[in-house]
PDB file of C-alpha atoms in Angstrom:
ATOM      1  CA  MET A   1      -1.230  18.927 -11.570  1.00 65.00           C
ATOM      2  CA  LYS A   2      -1.075  20.430  -8.072  1.00 76.00           C
ATOM      3  CA  LYS A   3      -2.450  17.227  -6.606  1.00 82.00           C
ATOM      4  CA  TYR A   4       0.673  15.375  -7.738  1.00 87.00           C
ATOM      5  CA  ILE A   5       3.152  17.742  -6.060  1.00 90.00           C
ATOM      6  CA  PHE A   6       3.468  15.731  -2.838  1.00 91.00           C
ATOM      7  CA  SER A   7       4.282  12.447  -4.560  1.00 92.00           C
ATOM      8  CA  ALA A   8       6.609  14.112  -7.084  1.00 92.00           C
ATOM      9  CA  GLY A   9       8.329  15.894  -4.213  1.00 94.00           C
ATOM     10  CA  LEU A  10       8.955  12.604  -2.414  1.00 95.00           C
ATOM     11  CA  ILE A  11      10.539  11.152  -5.559  1.00 95.00           C
ATOM     12  CA  VAL A  12      12.834  14.180  -5.823  1.00 95.00           C
ATOM     13  CA  LEU A  13      13.649  13.965  -2.111  1.00 96.00           C
ATOM     14  CA  THR A  14      14.461  10.266  -2.478  1.00 96.00           C
ATOM     15  CA  VAL A  15      16.789  10.978  -5.405  1.00 96.00           C
ATOM     16  CA  LEU A  16      18.522  13.755  -3.450  1.00 96.00           C
ATOM     17  CA  THR A  17      18.924  11.525  -0.386  1.00 95.00           C
ATOM     18  CA  TRP A  18      20.604   8.855  -2.502  1.00 95.00           C
ATOM     19  CA  ALA A  19      22.788  11.467  -4.221  1.00 95.00           C
ATOM     20  CA  PHE A  20      24.036  12.973  -0.948  1.00 94.00           C
ATOM     21  CA  THR A  21      24.762   9.623   0.704  1.00 94.00           C
ATOM     22  CA  TYR A  22      25.833   7.493  -2.269  1.00 91.00           C
ATOM     23  CA  SER A  23      29.594   7.948  -1.894  1.00 90.00           C
ATOM     24  CA  SER A  24      29.410   7.052   1.811  1.00 91.00           C
ATOM     25  CA  LEU A  25      27.444   3.841   1.267  1.00 90.00           C
ATOM     26  CA  PRO A  26      29.121   0.418   1.037  1.00 91.00           C
ATOM     27  CA  ASP A  27      29.245  -1.322  -2.331  1.00 90.00           C
ATOM     28  CA  ASN A  28      26.488  -3.763  -1.286  1.00 90.00           C
ATOM     29  CA  LEU A  29      23.342  -2.826   0.617  1.00 89.00           C
ATOM     30  CA  ALA A  30      20.893  -4.923   2.602  1.00 85.00           C
ATOM     31  CA  ILE A  31      17.485  -4.796   0.913  1.00 82.00           C
ATOM     32  CA  HIS A  32      15.648  -7.560   2.780  1.00 81.00           C
ATOM     33  CA  TRP A  33      15.569  -8.731   6.384  1.00 79.00           C
ATOM     34  CA  GLY A  34      14.425 -11.886   8.158  1.00 70.00           C
ATOM     35  CA  LEU A  35      11.957 -12.160  11.038  1.00 63.00           C
ATOM     36  CA  ASN A  36      14.733 -11.560  13.563  1.00 65.00           C
ATOM     37  CA  GLY A  37      15.759  -8.324  11.865  1.00 67.00           C
ATOM     38  CA  SER A  38      18.921  -9.753  10.313  1.00 74.00           C
ATOM     39  CA  ALA A  39      19.673  -8.901   6.685  1.00 75.00           C
ATOM     40  CA  ASN A  40      19.325 -11.878   4.360  1.00 77.00           C
ATOM     41  CA  ASP A  41      19.522 -10.315   0.894  1.00 76.00           C
ATOM     42  CA  TYR A  42      21.923  -7.767  -0.577  1.00 84.00           C
ATOM     43  CA  GLN A  43      22.285  -5.844  -3.822  1.00 88.00           C
ATOM     44  CA  ALA A  44      24.927  -3.583  -5.312  1.00 91.00           C
ATOM     45  CA  LYS A  45      24.135  -0.041  -4.199  1.00 91.00           C
ATOM     46  CA  ALA A  46      23.672   1.178  -7.775  1.00 92.00           C
ATOM     47  CA  ASN A  47      21.148  -1.582  -8.486  1.00 91.00           C
ATOM     48  CA  ALA A  48      19.320  -0.971  -5.194  1.00 91.00           C
ATOM     49  CA  MET A  49      19.099   2.764  -5.881  1.00 94.00           C
ATOM     50  CA  MET A  50      17.832   2.354  -9.451  1.00 94.00           C
ATOM     51  CA  MET A  51      15.333  -0.348  -8.470  1.00 93.00           C
ATOM     52  CA  LEU A  52      13.789   1.620  -5.599  1.00 93.00           C
ATOM     53  CA  ILE A  53      13.628   4.924  -7.456  1.00 95.00           C
ATOM     54  CA  GLY A  54      12.339   3.093 -10.538  1.00 95.00           C
ATOM     55  CA  ILE A  55       9.473   1.572  -8.515  1.00 94.00           C
ATOM     56  CA  MET A  56       8.463   5.033  -7.291  1.00 95.00           C
ATOM     57  CA  ILE A  57       8.500   6.412 -10.831  1.00 95.00           C
ATOM     58  CA  ILE A  58       6.379   3.517 -12.122  1.00 95.00           C
ATOM     59  CA  ILE A  59       3.846   4.025  -9.307  1.00 93.00           C
ATOM     60  CA  TYR A  60       3.751   7.737 -10.129  1.00 94.00           C
ATOM     61  CA  ILE A  61       3.069   7.043 -13.816  1.00 94.00           C
ATOM     62  CA  LEU A  62       0.281   4.613 -12.896  1.00 92.00           C
ATOM     63  CA  MET A  63      -1.228   7.135 -10.484  1.00 92.00           C
ATOM     64  CA  VAL A  64      -1.409   9.742 -13.250  1.00 91.00           C
ATOM     65  CA  ILE A  65      -2.714   7.555 -16.087  1.00 92.00           C
ATOM     66  CA  ILE A  66      -5.228   5.324 -14.249  1.00 90.00           C
ATOM     67  CA  PRO A  67      -7.919   8.057 -14.007  1.00 88.00           C
ATOM     68  CA  LYS A  68      -7.477   8.742 -17.720  1.00 88.00           C
ATOM     69  CA  ILE A  69      -7.902   5.151 -18.926  1.00 89.00           C
ATOM     70  CA  ASP A  70     -10.576   3.830 -16.559  1.00 85.00           C
ATOM     71  CA  PRO A  71     -13.792   3.352 -18.608  1.00 84.00           C
ATOM     72  CA  LYS A  72     -15.952   4.540 -15.709  1.00 81.00           C
ATOM     73  CA  ASN A  73     -14.084   7.883 -15.712  1.00 80.00           C
ATOM     74  CA  ASN A  74     -15.442   9.014 -12.350  1.00 82.00           C
ATOM     75  CA  TYR A  75     -12.253   9.660 -10.373  1.00 82.00           C
ATOM     76  CA  LYS A  76     -13.139  13.313  -9.845  1.00 85.00           C
ATOM     77  CA  THR A  77     -15.804  12.143  -7.424  1.00 86.00           C
ATOM     78  CA  PHE A  78     -13.231  10.534  -5.106  1.00 88.00           C
ATOM     79  CA  ILE A  79      -9.923  12.156  -6.029  1.00 89.00           C
ATOM     80  CA  GLY A  80      -9.191  12.912  -2.350  1.00 88.00           C
ATOM     81  CA  PRO A  81      -9.180   9.272  -1.189  1.00 88.00           C
ATOM     82  CA  TYR A  82      -7.438   8.240  -4.415  1.00 90.00           C
ATOM     83  CA  MET A  83      -4.563  10.636  -3.787  1.00 92.00           C
ATOM     84  CA  ALA A  84      -4.402   9.782  -0.075  1.00 90.00           C
ATOM     85  CA  ILE A  85      -3.918   6.084  -0.845  1.00 90.00           C
ATOM     86  CA  PHE A  86      -1.235   6.727  -3.460  1.00 92.00           C
ATOM     87  CA  ASN A  87       0.520   9.367  -1.344  1.00 92.00           C
ATOM     88  CA  THR A  88       0.703   6.847   1.473  1.00 92.00           C
ATOM     89  CA  MET A  89       2.392   4.422  -0.906  1.00 91.00           C
ATOM     90  CA  PHE A  90       4.959   7.094  -1.793  1.00 94.00           C
ATOM     91  CA  ALA A  91       5.553   7.925   1.867  1.00 94.00           C
ATOM     92  CA  VAL A  92       6.110   4.228   2.602  1.00 92.00           C
ATOM     93  CA  MET A  93       8.513   3.900  -0.336  1.00 93.00           C
ATOM     94  CA  PHE A  94      10.433   6.932   0.915  1.00 94.00           C
ATOM     95  CA  VAL A  95      10.703   5.375   4.385  1.00 93.00           C
ATOM     96  CA  ILE A  96      11.916   2.092   2.866  1.00 92.00           C
ATOM     97  CA  ASN A  97      14.595   3.993   0.951  1.00 94.00           C
ATOM     98  CA  LEU A  98      15.642   5.735   4.157  1.00 93.00           C
ATOM     99  CA  MET A  99      15.801   2.425   6.028  1.00 91.00           C
ATOM    100  CA  ILE A 100      18.072   0.894   3.393  1.00 92.00           C
ATOM    101  CA  ILE A 101      20.298   3.966   3.247  1.00 94.00           C
ATOM    102  CA  LEU A 102      20.559   4.382   7.021  1.00 92.00           C
ATOM    103  CA  THR A 103      21.373   0.720   7.604  1.00 91.00           C
ATOM    104  CA  GLY A 104      23.980   1.028   4.871  1.00 88.00           C
ATOM    105  CA  LEU A 105      25.492   3.970   6.755  1.00 90.00           C
ATOM    106  CA  GLY A 106      25.784   1.811   9.854  1.00 87.00           C
ATOM    107  CA  TYR A 107      22.711   2.793  11.842  1.00 86.00           C
ATOM    108  CA  ASP A 108      21.117  -0.033  13.821  1.00 83.00           C
ATOM    109  CA  LEU A 109      17.402   0.264  13.070  1.00 82.00           C
ATOM    110  CA  PRO A 110      14.682  -1.914  14.638  1.00 83.00           C
ATOM    111  CA  ILE A 111      13.834  -3.416  11.246  1.00 81.00           C
ATOM    112  CA  SER A 112      11.654  -6.245  12.556  1.00 75.00           C
ATOM    113  CA  TYR A 113       9.384  -3.721  14.304  1.00 80.00           C
ATOM    114  CA  LEU A 114       9.366  -1.156  11.505  1.00 84.00           C
ATOM    115  CA  GLY A 115       8.248  -3.721   8.923  1.00 82.00           C
ATOM    116  CA  SER A 116       5.113  -4.611  10.878  1.00 85.00           C
ATOM    117  CA  PHE A 117       4.239  -0.956  11.436  1.00 87.00           C
ATOM    118  CA  ILE A 118       4.738  -0.051   7.775  1.00 89.00           C
ATOM    119  CA  VAL A 119       2.465  -2.843   6.507  1.00 89.00           C
ATOM    120  CA  GLY A 120      -0.092  -2.023   9.202  1.00 91.00           C
ATOM    121  CA  VAL A 121      -0.179   1.650   8.233  1.00 91.00           C
ATOM    122  CA  ILE A 122      -0.782   0.749   4.571  1.00 92.00           C
ATOM    123  CA  PHE A 123      -3.786  -1.408   5.483  1.00 94.00           C
ATOM    124  CA  MET A 124      -5.199   1.170   7.896  1.00 93.00           C
ATOM    125  CA  VAL A 125      -4.946   4.038   5.401  1.00 92.00           C
ATOM    126  CA  PHE A 126      -6.479   1.877   2.675  1.00 92.00           C
ATOM    127  CA  GLY A 127      -9.290   0.902   5.033  1.00 91.00           C
ATOM    128  CA  ASN A 128      -9.984   4.472   6.118  1.00 91.00           C
ATOM    129  CA  PHE A 129     -10.372   5.776   2.565  1.00 91.00           C
ATOM    130  CA  ILE A 130     -11.654   2.811   0.576  1.00 90.00           C
ATOM    131  CA  GLN A 131     -15.263   3.287   1.707  1.00 89.00           C
ATOM    132  CA  ILE A 132     -15.343   6.673  -0.078  1.00 90.00           C
ATOM    133  CA  VAL A 133     -14.045   5.297  -3.391  1.00 90.00           C
ATOM    134  CA  LYS A 134     -16.651   5.052  -6.143  1.00 90.00           C
ATOM    135  CA  PRO A 135     -16.934   2.084  -8.563  1.00 89.00           C
ATOM    136  CA  ASN A 136     -13.907   1.791 -10.831  1.00 88.00           C
ATOM    137  CA  PHE A 137     -11.765  -0.906 -12.446  1.00 88.00           C
ATOM    138  CA  PHE A 138      -8.452  -0.314 -10.648  1.00 88.00           C
ATOM    139  CA  LEU A 139      -8.895   0.621  -6.977  1.00 89.00           C
ATOM    140  CA  GLY A 140     -10.941  -1.196  -4.361  1.00 89.00           C
ATOM    141  CA  ILE A 141     -12.641  -4.580  -3.954  1.00 91.00           C
ATOM    142  CA  ARG A 142     -13.259  -5.350  -7.593  1.00 91.00           C
ATOM    143  CA  THR A 143     -15.330  -8.502  -7.936  1.00 92.00           C
ATOM    144  CA  PRO A 144     -18.030  -9.404 -10.496  1.00 92.00           C
ATOM    145  CA  TRP A 145     -20.605  -8.520  -7.838  1.00 92.00           C
ATOM    146  CA  THR A 146     -19.279  -5.106  -6.768  1.00 92.00           C
ATOM    147  CA  LEU A 147     -18.781  -4.058 -10.390  1.00 90.00           C
ATOM    148  CA  SER A 148     -22.332  -5.104 -11.266  1.00 89.00           C
ATOM    149  CA  SER A 149     -24.053  -2.787  -8.808  1.00 88.00           C
ATOM    150  CA  GLU A 150     -23.175   0.538  -7.209  1.00 89.00           C
ATOM    151  CA  LYS A 151     -25.084  -0.438  -4.068  1.00 90.00           C
ATOM    152  CA  VAL A 152     -23.180  -3.726  -3.762  1.00 91.00           C
ATOM    153  CA  TRP A 153     -19.945  -1.770  -4.236  1.00 94.00           C
ATOM    154  CA  LYS A 154     -20.892   0.729  -1.537  1.00 92.00           C
ATOM    155  CA  ASP A 155     -22.083  -1.852   1.014  1.00 92.00           C
ATOM    156  CA  THR A 156     -19.080  -4.125   0.393  1.00 93.00           C
ATOM    157  CA  HIS A 157     -16.592  -1.308   0.862  1.00 94.00           C
ATOM    158  CA  ARG A 158     -18.299  -0.208   4.052  1.00 93.00           C
ATOM    159  CA  VAL A 159     -17.581  -3.683   5.452  1.00 92.00           C
ATOM    160  CA  SER A 160     -14.128  -3.925   3.867  1.00 94.00           C
ATOM    161  CA  SER A 161     -13.136  -0.593   5.390  1.00 94.00           C
ATOM    162  CA  LYS A 162     -13.548  -2.004   8.887  1.00 94.00           C
ATOM    163  CA  LEU A 163     -11.792  -5.259   7.942  1.00 94.00           C
ATOM    164  CA  PHE A 164      -8.724  -3.507   6.547  1.00 95.00           C
ATOM    165  CA  VAL A 165      -8.437  -1.171   9.538  1.00 95.00           C
ATOM    166  CA  LEU A 166      -8.692  -4.154  11.897  1.00 95.00           C
ATOM    167  CA  ALA A 167      -6.073  -6.028   9.876  1.00 94.00           C
ATOM    168  CA  GLY A 168      -3.794  -2.994  10.036  1.00 94.00           C
ATOM    169  CA  ILE A 169      -4.127  -2.815  13.818  1.00 94.00           C
ATOM    170  CA  ILE A 170      -3.289  -6.519  14.141  1.00 93.00           C
ATOM    171  CA  MET A 171      -0.245  -6.056  11.895  1.00 91.00           C
ATOM    172  CA  MET A 172       1.028  -3.154  13.976  1.00 91.00           C
ATOM    173  CA  LEU A 173       0.499  -5.079  17.207  1.00 91.00           C
ATOM    174  CA  SER A 174       2.348  -8.041  15.694  1.00 89.00           C
ATOM    175  CA  ALA A 175       5.550  -5.995  16.003  1.00 84.00           C
ATOM    176  CA  PHE A 176       5.490  -6.980  19.675  1.00 86.00           C
ATOM    177  CA  PHE A 177       4.883 -10.697  18.992  1.00 84.00           C
ATOM    178  CA  PRO A 178       7.723 -13.233  19.042  1.00 83.00           C
ATOM    179  CA  PRO A 179       9.259 -13.435  15.532  1.00 76.00           C
ATOM    180  CA  VAL A 180       7.906 -16.944  14.972  1.00 76.00           C
ATOM    181  CA  TYR A 181       4.314 -15.649  15.335  1.00 83.00           C
ATOM    182  CA  ARG A 182       4.776 -12.248  13.678  1.00 84.00           C
ATOM    183  CA  ILE A 183       4.693 -13.330  10.043  1.00 84.00           C
ATOM    184  CA  SER A 184       1.734 -15.645  10.727  1.00 87.00           C
ATOM    185  CA  ALA A 185      -0.249 -12.791  12.274  1.00 89.00           C
ATOM    186  CA  ILE A 186       0.480 -10.494   9.322  1.00 89.00           C
ATOM    187  CA  PHE A 187      -0.335 -13.200   6.764  1.00 90.00           C
ATOM    188  CA  ILE A 188      -3.584 -14.264   8.453  1.00 92.00           C
ATOM    189  CA  ALA A 189      -4.724 -10.646   8.891  1.00 93.00           C
ATOM    190  CA  ALA A 190      -3.968  -9.770   5.254  1.00 92.00           C
ATOM    191  CA  ILE A 191      -5.480 -12.885   3.659  1.00 94.00           C
ATOM    192  CA  GLY A 192      -8.392 -12.895   6.078  1.00 93.00           C
ATOM    193  CA  CYS A 193      -9.542  -9.344   5.321  1.00 92.00           C
ATOM    194  CA  ILE A 194      -9.241  -9.932   1.572  1.00 92.00           C
ATOM    195  CA  ILE A 195     -11.190 -13.219   1.651  1.00 94.00           C
ATOM    196  CA  PHE A 196     -13.931 -11.796   3.863  1.00 93.00           C
ATOM    197  CA  SER A 197     -14.167  -8.701   1.652  1.00 93.00           C
ATOM    198  CA  VAL A 198     -14.726 -10.869  -1.433  1.00 93.00           C
ATOM    199  CA  LEU A 199     -17.236 -13.044   0.415  1.00 94.00           C
ATOM    200  CA  SER A 200     -19.102  -9.998   1.676  1.00 93.00           C
ATOM    201  CA  SER A 201     -19.462  -8.722  -1.895  1.00 93.00           C
ATOM    202  CA  TYR A 202     -21.138 -11.993  -2.908  1.00 93.00           C
ATOM    203  CA  ILE A 203     -23.394 -12.027   0.174  1.00 91.00           C
ATOM    204  CA  VAL A 204     -24.478  -8.412  -0.366  1.00 90.00           C
ATOM    205  CA  TYR A 205     -25.153  -9.183  -4.039  1.00 90.00           C
ATOM    206  CA  GLN A 206     -27.309 -12.201  -3.169  1.00 90.00           C
ATOM    207  CA  ARG A 207     -29.265 -10.195  -0.613  1.00 85.00           C
ATOM    208  CA  GLN A 208     -29.972  -7.551  -3.219  1.00 80.00           C
ATOM    209  CA  LEU A 209     -31.204 -10.185  -5.687  1.00 77.00           C
ATOM    210  CA  ASN A 210     -33.552 -11.680  -3.113  1.00 74.00           C
ATOM    211  CA  LYS A 211     -35.217  -8.398  -2.211  1.00 66.00           C
TER     212      LYS A 211
END
C-alpha cells in the first residue's frame, strides 16, 4: 500500500485545507471560469467542497481496484507509469481545490492562464508515461487493433506518446493566445492527438497484417 501514500496524502491535505479555510469562505464559491478568467458558475461552499473531495475519493478507489479487476492482470509490469499518471491527476485536483479556495478568499489568480497550463501538464505527463504502459483494458489507447496485438499496442503508444506531449505543449502555449483562440487551440490539440492515435493503431495493425 506504500505506493498509494502520495495520493492518499493529497486527499487528506485537501480535506485539511478545506477545514482550515471553510469558516472564512463566502457562502457561494466560483467553480468555473470563462475564457477571460471571469467566474461564470457558482456553488454553495458545502456542495463545492463535497463534490471536489468526492471526485478525489472516487479516483482513488478506481486507482486501487482497476489493477485487481483487469483481466490481463499485468499492472505489476508498469506500476510506475500507472502511479505517475494517477498521482498527476491527484496533484491537479489538489491545485484545482486550492484555486477555488484561494479565489473564494479574495485572491486574484490568473485563472485563464492556469487552466491552459493544468490541461497541458496532464497531456504531457500522460504522453511521457503512456509508451511504457503494457496492454490493458483501462489505461492507454484501447482500440480493437491495439488490444489484438502487443506489437500494435507498443508501436501505437510510441507514436501516441509524442502526440500527447506535443498537444500538451500547444495547450500550455495557448495560455498566451488571445482568449478567442485559446479554447480552439486546446480543443484542436486534444481531439487531434486522440484521432491520430486511433488512426495510427489501425495503420500499424494493417502494416502488421501485410507483412
